[in-house]
XYZ file of C-alpha atoms in Angstrom:
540
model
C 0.000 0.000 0.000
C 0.819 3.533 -1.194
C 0.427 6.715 1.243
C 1.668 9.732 1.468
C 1.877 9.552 5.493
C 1.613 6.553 7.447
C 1.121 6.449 11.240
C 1.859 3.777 13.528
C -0.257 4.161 16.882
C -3.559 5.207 17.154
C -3.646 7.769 20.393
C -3.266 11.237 20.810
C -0.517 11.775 19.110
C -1.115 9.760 15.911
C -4.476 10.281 15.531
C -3.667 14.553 16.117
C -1.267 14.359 13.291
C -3.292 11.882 11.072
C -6.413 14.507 11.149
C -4.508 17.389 9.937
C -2.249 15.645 7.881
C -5.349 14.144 5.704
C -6.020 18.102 4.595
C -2.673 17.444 2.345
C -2.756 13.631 0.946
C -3.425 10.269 1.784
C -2.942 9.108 5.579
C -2.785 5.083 6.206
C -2.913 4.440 10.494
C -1.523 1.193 11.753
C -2.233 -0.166 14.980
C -2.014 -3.666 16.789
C -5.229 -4.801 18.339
C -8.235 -2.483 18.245
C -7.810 1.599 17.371
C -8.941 2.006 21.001
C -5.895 -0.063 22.612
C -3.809 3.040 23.289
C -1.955 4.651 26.278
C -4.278 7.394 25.740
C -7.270 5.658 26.307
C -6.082 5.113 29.687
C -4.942 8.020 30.876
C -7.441 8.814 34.165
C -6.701 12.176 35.026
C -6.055 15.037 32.262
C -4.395 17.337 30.272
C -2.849 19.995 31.678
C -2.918 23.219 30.034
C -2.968 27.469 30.867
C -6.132 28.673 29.213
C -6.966 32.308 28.711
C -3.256 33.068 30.696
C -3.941 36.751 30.607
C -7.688 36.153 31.592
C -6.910 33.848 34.924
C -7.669 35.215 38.219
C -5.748 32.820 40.001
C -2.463 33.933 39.034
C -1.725 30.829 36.605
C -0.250 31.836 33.170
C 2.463 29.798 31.099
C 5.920 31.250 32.976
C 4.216 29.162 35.571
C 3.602 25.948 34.411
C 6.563 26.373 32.525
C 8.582 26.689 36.080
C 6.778 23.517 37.421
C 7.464 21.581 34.215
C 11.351 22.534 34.768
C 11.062 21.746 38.640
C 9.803 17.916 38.094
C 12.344 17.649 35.278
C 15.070 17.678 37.470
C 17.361 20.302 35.530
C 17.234 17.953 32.614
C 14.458 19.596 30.403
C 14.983 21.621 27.612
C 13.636 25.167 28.029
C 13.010 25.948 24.775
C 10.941 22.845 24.117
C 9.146 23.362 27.180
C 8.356 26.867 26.441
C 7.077 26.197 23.236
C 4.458 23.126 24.207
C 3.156 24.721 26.981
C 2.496 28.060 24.983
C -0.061 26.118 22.541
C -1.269 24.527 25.788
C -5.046 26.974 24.887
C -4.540 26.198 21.275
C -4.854 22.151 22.158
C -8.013 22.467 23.864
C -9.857 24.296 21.564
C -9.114 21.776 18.425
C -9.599 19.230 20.735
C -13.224 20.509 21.770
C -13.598 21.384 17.788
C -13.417 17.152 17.582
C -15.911 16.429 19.802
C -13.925 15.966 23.013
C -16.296 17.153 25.846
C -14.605 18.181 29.528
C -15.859 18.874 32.848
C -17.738 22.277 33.245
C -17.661 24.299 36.478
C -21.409 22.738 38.217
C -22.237 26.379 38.754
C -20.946 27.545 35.429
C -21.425 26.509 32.567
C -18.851 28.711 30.685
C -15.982 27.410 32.893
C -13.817 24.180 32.921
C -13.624 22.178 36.084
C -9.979 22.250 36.329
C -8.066 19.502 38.672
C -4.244 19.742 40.236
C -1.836 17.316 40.520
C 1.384 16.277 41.692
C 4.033 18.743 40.659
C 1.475 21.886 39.705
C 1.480 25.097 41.698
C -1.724 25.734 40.019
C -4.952 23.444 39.435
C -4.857 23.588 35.144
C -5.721 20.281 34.514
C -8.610 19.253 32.177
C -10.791 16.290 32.619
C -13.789 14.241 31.452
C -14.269 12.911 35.147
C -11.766 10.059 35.337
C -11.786 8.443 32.106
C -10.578 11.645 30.367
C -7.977 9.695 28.074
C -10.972 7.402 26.647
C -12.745 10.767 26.151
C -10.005 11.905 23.589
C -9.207 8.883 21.682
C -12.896 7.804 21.698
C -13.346 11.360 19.817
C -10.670 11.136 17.454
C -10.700 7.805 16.450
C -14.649 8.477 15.244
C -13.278 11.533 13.566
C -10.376 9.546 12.012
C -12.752 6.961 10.263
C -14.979 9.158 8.835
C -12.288 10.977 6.936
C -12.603 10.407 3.593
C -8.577 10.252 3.042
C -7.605 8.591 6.131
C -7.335 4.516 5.550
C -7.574 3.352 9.440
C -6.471 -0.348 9.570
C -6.339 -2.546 12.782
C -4.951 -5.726 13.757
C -1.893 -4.384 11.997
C 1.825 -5.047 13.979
C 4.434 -2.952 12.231
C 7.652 -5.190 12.276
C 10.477 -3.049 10.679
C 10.870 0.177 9.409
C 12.108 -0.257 6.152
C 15.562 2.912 5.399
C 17.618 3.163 2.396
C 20.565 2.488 4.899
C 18.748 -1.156 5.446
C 18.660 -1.860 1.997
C 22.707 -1.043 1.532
C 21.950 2.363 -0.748
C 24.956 4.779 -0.398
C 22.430 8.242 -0.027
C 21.411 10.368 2.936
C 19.114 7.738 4.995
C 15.913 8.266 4.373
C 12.700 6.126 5.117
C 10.805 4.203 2.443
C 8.235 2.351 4.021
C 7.383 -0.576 6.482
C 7.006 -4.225 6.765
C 4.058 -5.113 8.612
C 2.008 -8.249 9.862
C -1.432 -8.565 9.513
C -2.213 -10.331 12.751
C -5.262 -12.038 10.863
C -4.167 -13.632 8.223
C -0.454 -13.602 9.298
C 0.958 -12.455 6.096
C 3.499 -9.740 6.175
C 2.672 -6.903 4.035
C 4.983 -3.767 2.836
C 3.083 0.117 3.011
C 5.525 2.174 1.226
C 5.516 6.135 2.667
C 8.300 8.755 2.478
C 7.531 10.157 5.604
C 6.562 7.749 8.396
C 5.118 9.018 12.136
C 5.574 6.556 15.126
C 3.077 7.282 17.346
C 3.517 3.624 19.176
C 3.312 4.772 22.969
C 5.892 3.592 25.530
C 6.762 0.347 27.394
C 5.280 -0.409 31.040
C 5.404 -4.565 29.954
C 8.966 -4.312 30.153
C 7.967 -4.212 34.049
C 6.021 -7.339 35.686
C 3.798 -4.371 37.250
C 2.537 -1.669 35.148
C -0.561 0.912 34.493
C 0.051 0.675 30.510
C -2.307 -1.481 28.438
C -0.959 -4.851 27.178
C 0.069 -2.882 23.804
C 2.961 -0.844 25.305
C 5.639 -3.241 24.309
C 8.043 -0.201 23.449
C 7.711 -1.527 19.412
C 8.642 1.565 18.083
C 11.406 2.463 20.229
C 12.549 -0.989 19.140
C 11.781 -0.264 15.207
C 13.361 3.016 15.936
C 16.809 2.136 17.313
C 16.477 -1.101 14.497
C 16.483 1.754 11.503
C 19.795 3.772 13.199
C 17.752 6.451 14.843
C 19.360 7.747 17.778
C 18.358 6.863 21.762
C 17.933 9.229 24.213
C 17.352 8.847 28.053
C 15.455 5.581 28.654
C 17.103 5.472 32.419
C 14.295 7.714 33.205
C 11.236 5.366 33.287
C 8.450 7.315 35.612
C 6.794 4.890 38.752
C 3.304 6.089 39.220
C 2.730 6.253 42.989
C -0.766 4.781 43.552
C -1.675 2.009 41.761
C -4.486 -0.577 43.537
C -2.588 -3.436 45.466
C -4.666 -6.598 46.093
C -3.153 -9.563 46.644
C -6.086 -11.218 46.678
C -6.692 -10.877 43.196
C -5.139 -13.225 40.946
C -1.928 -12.275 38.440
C -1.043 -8.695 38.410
C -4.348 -7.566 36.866
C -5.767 -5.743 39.839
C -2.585 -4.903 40.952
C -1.742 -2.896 38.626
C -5.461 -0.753 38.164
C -4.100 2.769 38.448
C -5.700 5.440 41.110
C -5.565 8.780 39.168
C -3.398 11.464 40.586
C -5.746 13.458 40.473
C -7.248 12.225 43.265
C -4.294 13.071 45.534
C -5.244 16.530 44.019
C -8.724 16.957 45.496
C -7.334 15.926 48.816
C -6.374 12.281 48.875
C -3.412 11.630 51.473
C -0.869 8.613 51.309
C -0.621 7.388 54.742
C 0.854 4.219 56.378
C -0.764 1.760 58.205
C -0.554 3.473 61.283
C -2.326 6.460 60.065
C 0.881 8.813 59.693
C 1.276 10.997 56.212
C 4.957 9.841 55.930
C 5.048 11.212 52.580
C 6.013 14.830 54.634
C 9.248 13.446 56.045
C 10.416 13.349 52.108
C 8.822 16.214 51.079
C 6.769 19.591 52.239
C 4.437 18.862 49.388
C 3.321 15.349 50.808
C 1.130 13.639 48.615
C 1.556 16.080 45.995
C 5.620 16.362 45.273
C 6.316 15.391 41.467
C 5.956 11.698 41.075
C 9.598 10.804 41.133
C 9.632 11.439 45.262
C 6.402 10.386 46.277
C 7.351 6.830 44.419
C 10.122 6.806 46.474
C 8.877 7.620 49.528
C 6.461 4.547 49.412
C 9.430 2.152 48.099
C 11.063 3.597 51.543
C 8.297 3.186 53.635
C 7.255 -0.279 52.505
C 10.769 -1.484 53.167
C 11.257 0.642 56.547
C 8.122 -1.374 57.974
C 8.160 -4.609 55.800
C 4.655 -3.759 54.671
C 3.029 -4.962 51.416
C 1.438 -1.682 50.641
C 1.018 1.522 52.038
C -2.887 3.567 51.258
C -4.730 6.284 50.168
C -6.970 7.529 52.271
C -10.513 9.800 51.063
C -12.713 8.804 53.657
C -12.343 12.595 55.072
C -14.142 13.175 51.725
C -17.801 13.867 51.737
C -20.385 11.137 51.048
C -20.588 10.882 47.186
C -18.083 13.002 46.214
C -15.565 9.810 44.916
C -18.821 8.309 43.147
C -19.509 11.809 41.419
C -15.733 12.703 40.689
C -14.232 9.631 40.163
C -16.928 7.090 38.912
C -14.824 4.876 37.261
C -12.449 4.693 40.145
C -15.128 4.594 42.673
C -16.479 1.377 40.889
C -13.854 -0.358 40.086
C -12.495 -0.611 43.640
C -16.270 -1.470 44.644
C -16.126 -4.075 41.928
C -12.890 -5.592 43.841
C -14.764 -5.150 47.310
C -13.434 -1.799 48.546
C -15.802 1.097 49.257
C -13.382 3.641 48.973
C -15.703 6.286 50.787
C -15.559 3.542 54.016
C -11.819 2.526 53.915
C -8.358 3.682 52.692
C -7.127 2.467 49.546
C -4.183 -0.183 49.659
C -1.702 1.391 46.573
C 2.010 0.575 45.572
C 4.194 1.916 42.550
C 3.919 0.729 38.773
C 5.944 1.526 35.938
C 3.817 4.462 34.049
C 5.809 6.444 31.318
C 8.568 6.462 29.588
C 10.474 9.571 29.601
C 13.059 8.831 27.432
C 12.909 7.622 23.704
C 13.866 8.853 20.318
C 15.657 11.496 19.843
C 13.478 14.113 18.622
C 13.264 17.795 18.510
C 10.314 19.893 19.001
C 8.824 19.385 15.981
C 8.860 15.522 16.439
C 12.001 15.009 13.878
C 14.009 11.877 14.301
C 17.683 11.460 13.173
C 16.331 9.923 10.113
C 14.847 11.712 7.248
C 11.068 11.810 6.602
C 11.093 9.271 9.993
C 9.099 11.214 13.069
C 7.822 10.256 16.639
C 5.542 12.147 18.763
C 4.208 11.195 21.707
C 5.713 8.851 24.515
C 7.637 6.869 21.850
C 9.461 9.904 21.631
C 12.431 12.244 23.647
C 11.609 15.872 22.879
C 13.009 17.321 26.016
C 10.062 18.338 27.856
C 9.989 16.220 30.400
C 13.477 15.966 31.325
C 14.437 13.412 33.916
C 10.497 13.265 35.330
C 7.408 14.338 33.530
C 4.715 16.423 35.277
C 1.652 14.636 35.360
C -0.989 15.098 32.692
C 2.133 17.201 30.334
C 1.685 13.878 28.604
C -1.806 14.356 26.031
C -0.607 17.921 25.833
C 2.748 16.998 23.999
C 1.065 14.457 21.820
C -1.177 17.192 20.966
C 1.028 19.902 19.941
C 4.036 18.195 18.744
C 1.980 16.225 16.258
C 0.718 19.777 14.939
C 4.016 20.597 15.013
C 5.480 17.480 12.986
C 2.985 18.269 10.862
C 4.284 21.707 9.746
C 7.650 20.907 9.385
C 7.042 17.912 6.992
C 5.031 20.757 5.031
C 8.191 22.814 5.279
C 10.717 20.685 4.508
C 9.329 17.236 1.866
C 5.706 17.784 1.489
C 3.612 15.230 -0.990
C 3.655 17.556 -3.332
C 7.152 17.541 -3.944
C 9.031 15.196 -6.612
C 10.079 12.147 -4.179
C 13.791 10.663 -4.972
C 13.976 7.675 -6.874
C 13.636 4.912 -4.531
C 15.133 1.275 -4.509
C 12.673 -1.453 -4.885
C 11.925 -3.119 -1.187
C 12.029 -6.630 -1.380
C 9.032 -8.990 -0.516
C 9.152 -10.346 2.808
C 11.031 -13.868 2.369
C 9.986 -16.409 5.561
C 12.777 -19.091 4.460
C 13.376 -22.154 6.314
C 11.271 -20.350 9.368
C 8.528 -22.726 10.585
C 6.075 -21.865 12.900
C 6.328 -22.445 16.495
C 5.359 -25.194 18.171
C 6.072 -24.607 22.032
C 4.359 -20.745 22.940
C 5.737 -21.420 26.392
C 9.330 -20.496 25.135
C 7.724 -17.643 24.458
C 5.859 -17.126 27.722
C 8.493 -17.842 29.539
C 11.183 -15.516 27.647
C 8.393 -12.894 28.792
C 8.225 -13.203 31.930
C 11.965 -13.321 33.545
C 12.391 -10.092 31.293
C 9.600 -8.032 32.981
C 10.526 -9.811 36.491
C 14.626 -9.311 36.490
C 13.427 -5.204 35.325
C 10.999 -5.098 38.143
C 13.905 -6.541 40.480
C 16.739 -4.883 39.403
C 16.183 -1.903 37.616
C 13.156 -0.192 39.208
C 12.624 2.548 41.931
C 15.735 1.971 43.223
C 19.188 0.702 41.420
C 22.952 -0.294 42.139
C 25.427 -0.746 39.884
C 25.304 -3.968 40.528
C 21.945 -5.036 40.042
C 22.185 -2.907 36.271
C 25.008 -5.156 35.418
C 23.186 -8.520 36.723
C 20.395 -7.336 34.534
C 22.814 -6.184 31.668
C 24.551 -9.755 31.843
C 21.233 -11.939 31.684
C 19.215 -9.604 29.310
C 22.733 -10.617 26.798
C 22.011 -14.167 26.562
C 18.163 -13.332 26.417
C 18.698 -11.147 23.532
C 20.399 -13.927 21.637
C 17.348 -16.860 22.633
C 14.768 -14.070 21.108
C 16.851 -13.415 18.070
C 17.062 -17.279 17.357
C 12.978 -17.048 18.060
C 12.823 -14.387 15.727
C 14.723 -15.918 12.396
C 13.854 -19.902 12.976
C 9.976 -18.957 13.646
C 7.227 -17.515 11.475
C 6.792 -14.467 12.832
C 3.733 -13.985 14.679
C 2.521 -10.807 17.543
C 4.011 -12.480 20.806
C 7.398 -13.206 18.713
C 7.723 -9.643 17.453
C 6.739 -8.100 21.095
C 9.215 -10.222 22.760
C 11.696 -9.041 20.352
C 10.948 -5.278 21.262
C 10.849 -6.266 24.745
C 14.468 -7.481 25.047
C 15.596 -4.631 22.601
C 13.793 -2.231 25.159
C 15.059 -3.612 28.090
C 18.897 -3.669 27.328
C 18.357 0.121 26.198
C 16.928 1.216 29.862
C 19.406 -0.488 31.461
C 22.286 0.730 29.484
C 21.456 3.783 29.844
C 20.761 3.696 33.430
C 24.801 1.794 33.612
C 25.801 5.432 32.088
C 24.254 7.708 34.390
C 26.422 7.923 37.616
C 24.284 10.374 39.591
C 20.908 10.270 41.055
C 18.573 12.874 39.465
C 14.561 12.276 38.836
C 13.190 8.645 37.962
C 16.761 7.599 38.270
C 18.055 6.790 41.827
C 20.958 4.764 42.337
C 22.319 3.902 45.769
C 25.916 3.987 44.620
C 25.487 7.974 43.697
C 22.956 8.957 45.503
C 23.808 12.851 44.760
C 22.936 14.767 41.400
C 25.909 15.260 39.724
C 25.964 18.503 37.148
C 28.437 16.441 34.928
C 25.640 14.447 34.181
C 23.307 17.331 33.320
C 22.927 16.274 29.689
C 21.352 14.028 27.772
C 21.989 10.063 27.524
C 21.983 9.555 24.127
C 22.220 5.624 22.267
C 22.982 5.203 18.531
C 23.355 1.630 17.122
C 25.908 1.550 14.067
């Protein structure tokens, strides 16, 4: 198939640039499982943004958010980037209301959005569709996205390869020609050819045994990314979400992993230990409300300190209803598990969330490859430095897709003569047979995500980074033996970006000889301004 864009990922970010990008040629979307399988569909609490900054009687306006966006960062964001996301923060919600994306009015005003705070935020400027506000936005889109009359939307589609003049051996500039993908239906392995590719693929939680993400975050474009040559930039810096429901009781991690919105720290929520204390304040004057980075790490400490399972968040000072009106989804969920979390304090632990790191982009979403972008979490644009301030997240996606957007305009649009290309060659299976035994497969999978969760979580040493750098060798080598004696099929090809993802987190995090952010190493447990720069990763 022939397009003049193609997108891989179907959230925020793909969909944003996908919708504008159909005003100037064809647009083909890719994504694995159903459209609505997205980190953005998950995302509870909002999108934080400055709206009407001169109008706003609280003081709020974009120096501000700005400053709290460089605060969490931990002196590793890039000002510039920063400065120019947050300043379309107003523009975002309007086209995103223009779409059909309804938020929370003010109950006594009708002209006014409800607007939440969260960790990090001096201000309350985050936007929200009660607590499902992620669902809201890609629910929105993805109707808006079908009905387009030049925007092919096909699902069940697992991009394998990015497909470079490099890869094919041509002595030019490297440029991107297209994509090998699997059609997870029929298990045939197709090639969409494009000039200008957008991987919008989301980050990659299943690298951890315990995570928020949907099963889909398998880092595959990070992996397709770092595959084509692009450079890697700062995957130590993968961001624990505090509060995430703990019950043991619950079989597999399923339940364990349900995430409790930060948001509702932000209407008054306090982590407290089993004895009742706020413990959070002995790490932090903020409590429950310092950037995520500390309050993860003041539970890790706490949980080891007392050799508890858990530690909880406690509403019941809230008034009657006010979770079930707020936080409905929430609310039910946790009565759906037993908990009536207007009676009794919520057992939470950490979870890998986000991915702050990725590839190497600048503002406007451009890789190190020609006509190759990445917005969204896939990508490493500098505005969240080493910790992201909660809800920056659908904001980014947002405006750096708009952005990509304009500089693919700017720079190769459709319109102009494309280079002669070299013909991609079919997709050849060989000798490969398909697999007999899935619980090589299975099993592969799970002492990845368990040796990350054990030694290259919340807390590191150098020596648990080189345990896991040793080990996640040899796995490397099983997956790649997986990968060329086996048809290919979706649990070989996320393994593959699994492993690839894995060994780029920790190498990075082997590099970084300093504590600062997500990172925390007991070996340096000082920030060190040497290592006030970028970690950067380039396979040759």
């Amino acid at each position: 198939m022939q397009s003049d864009f193609l997108v891989i990922g179907s959230g925020i970010a793909g969909l944003s640039f996908a919708l504008r990008a159909a005003e100037h040629g064809t647009v083909v979307i890719l994504t694995k499982g159903e459209a609505i399988d997205s980190n953005t569909a998950w995302a509870q609490g909002g999108i934080s943004a400055v709206l009407n900054p001169p109008l706003r009687s609280d003081g709020d306006n974009y120096e501000t958010h700005i400053k709290d966006t460089i605060d969490a960062g931990a002196g590793l964001c890039d000002e510039g980037v920063v400065r120019a996301i947050i300043e379309e923060g107003d523009e975002t919600i309007k086209e995103l209301v223009s779409l059909g994306v309804v938020f929370d009015k003010e109950p006594d005003d009708d002209d006014r959005f409800a607007l939440g705070n969260e960790g990090g935020h001096s201000k309350r400027r985050v936007l929200h569709s009660k607590d499902t506000t992620g669902h809201a936005i890609a629910s929105a889109l993805i109707q808006k996205a079908k009905e387009h009359p030049n925007i092919t939307f096909l699902e069940h589609r697992f991009a394998i390869d990015i497909i470079t003049t490099g890869k094919l051996g041509v002595v030019t500039e490297d440029r991107v020609l297209g994509a090998y993908v699997l059609d997870e239906q029929s298990d045939e392995v197709e090639i969409f050819h494009s000039d200008r590719i957008v991987l919008a693929t989301g980050g990659c939680g299943k690298v951890y045994l315990y995570t928020t993400n949907p099963d889909s975050s398998t880092g595959d474009g990070l992996a397709m990314a770092w595959r084509a040559g692009a450079t890697i930039s700062n995957m130590e810096f993968v961001q624990f979400h505090p509060t995430c429901f703990y019950n043991p009781a619950a079989r597999g991690a399923k339940a364990r992993s349900f995430l409790v919105s930060e948001a509702v720290r932000g209407e008054g929520g306090k982590l407290i230990n089993a004895k009742g204390e706020e413990f959070t304040l002995d790490h932090d004057p903020r409590g429950s409300l310092a950037p995520r980075d500390i309050v993860a790490r003041a539970i890790d400490h706490e949980i080891k300190k007392t050799g508890a399972s858990c530690v909880y968040l406690d509403v019941t000072h809230k008034p009657k209803g006010f979770m079930k009106e707020r936080f409905p989804n929430i609310y039910r969920t946790l009565l759906g598990f037993g908990l009536d979390c207007e009676k009794e304090p919520i057992p939470v632990v950490p979870a890998a969330h986000y991915q702050c790191g990725g590839v190497n982009t600048d503002a406007n979403g451009k890789t190190t490859i020609r006509g190759l972008f990445a917005v969204g979490e896939v990508a490493c644009t500098g505005l969240h430095g080493a910790n992201r301030l909660a809800s920056n997240s659908l904001l980014e996606g947002n405006v750096v897709a708009r952005r990509a957007l304009d500089a693919m305009m700017k720079s190769y649009p459709p319109s102009s003569p494309s280079p002669s290309s070299p013909k991609i060659p079919e997709w050849h299976i060989g000798d490969a047979t398909r697999i007999d035994e899935q619980v090589l497969i299975s099993h592969n999978w799970d002492e990845i995500r368990r040796l990350m969760w054990n030694y290259v979580s919340i807390v590191r040493t150098d020596n648990r980074l080189l345990r896991a750098a040793h080990r996640l060798r040899n796995l490397r080598k099983e997956v790649r033996e997986f990968y060329w004696g086996f048809k290919v099929n979706s649990d070989i090809l996320e393994l593959r970006n699994l492993v690839t993802v894995a060994a780029l987190v920790v190498d990075c995090a082997i590099r970084r000889k300093e504590s600062r952010g997500i990172h925390y190493t007991l070996d340096y447990p000082e920030r060190d301004e040497k290592y006030c720069k970028d970690t950067e990763l380039r396979r040759f």
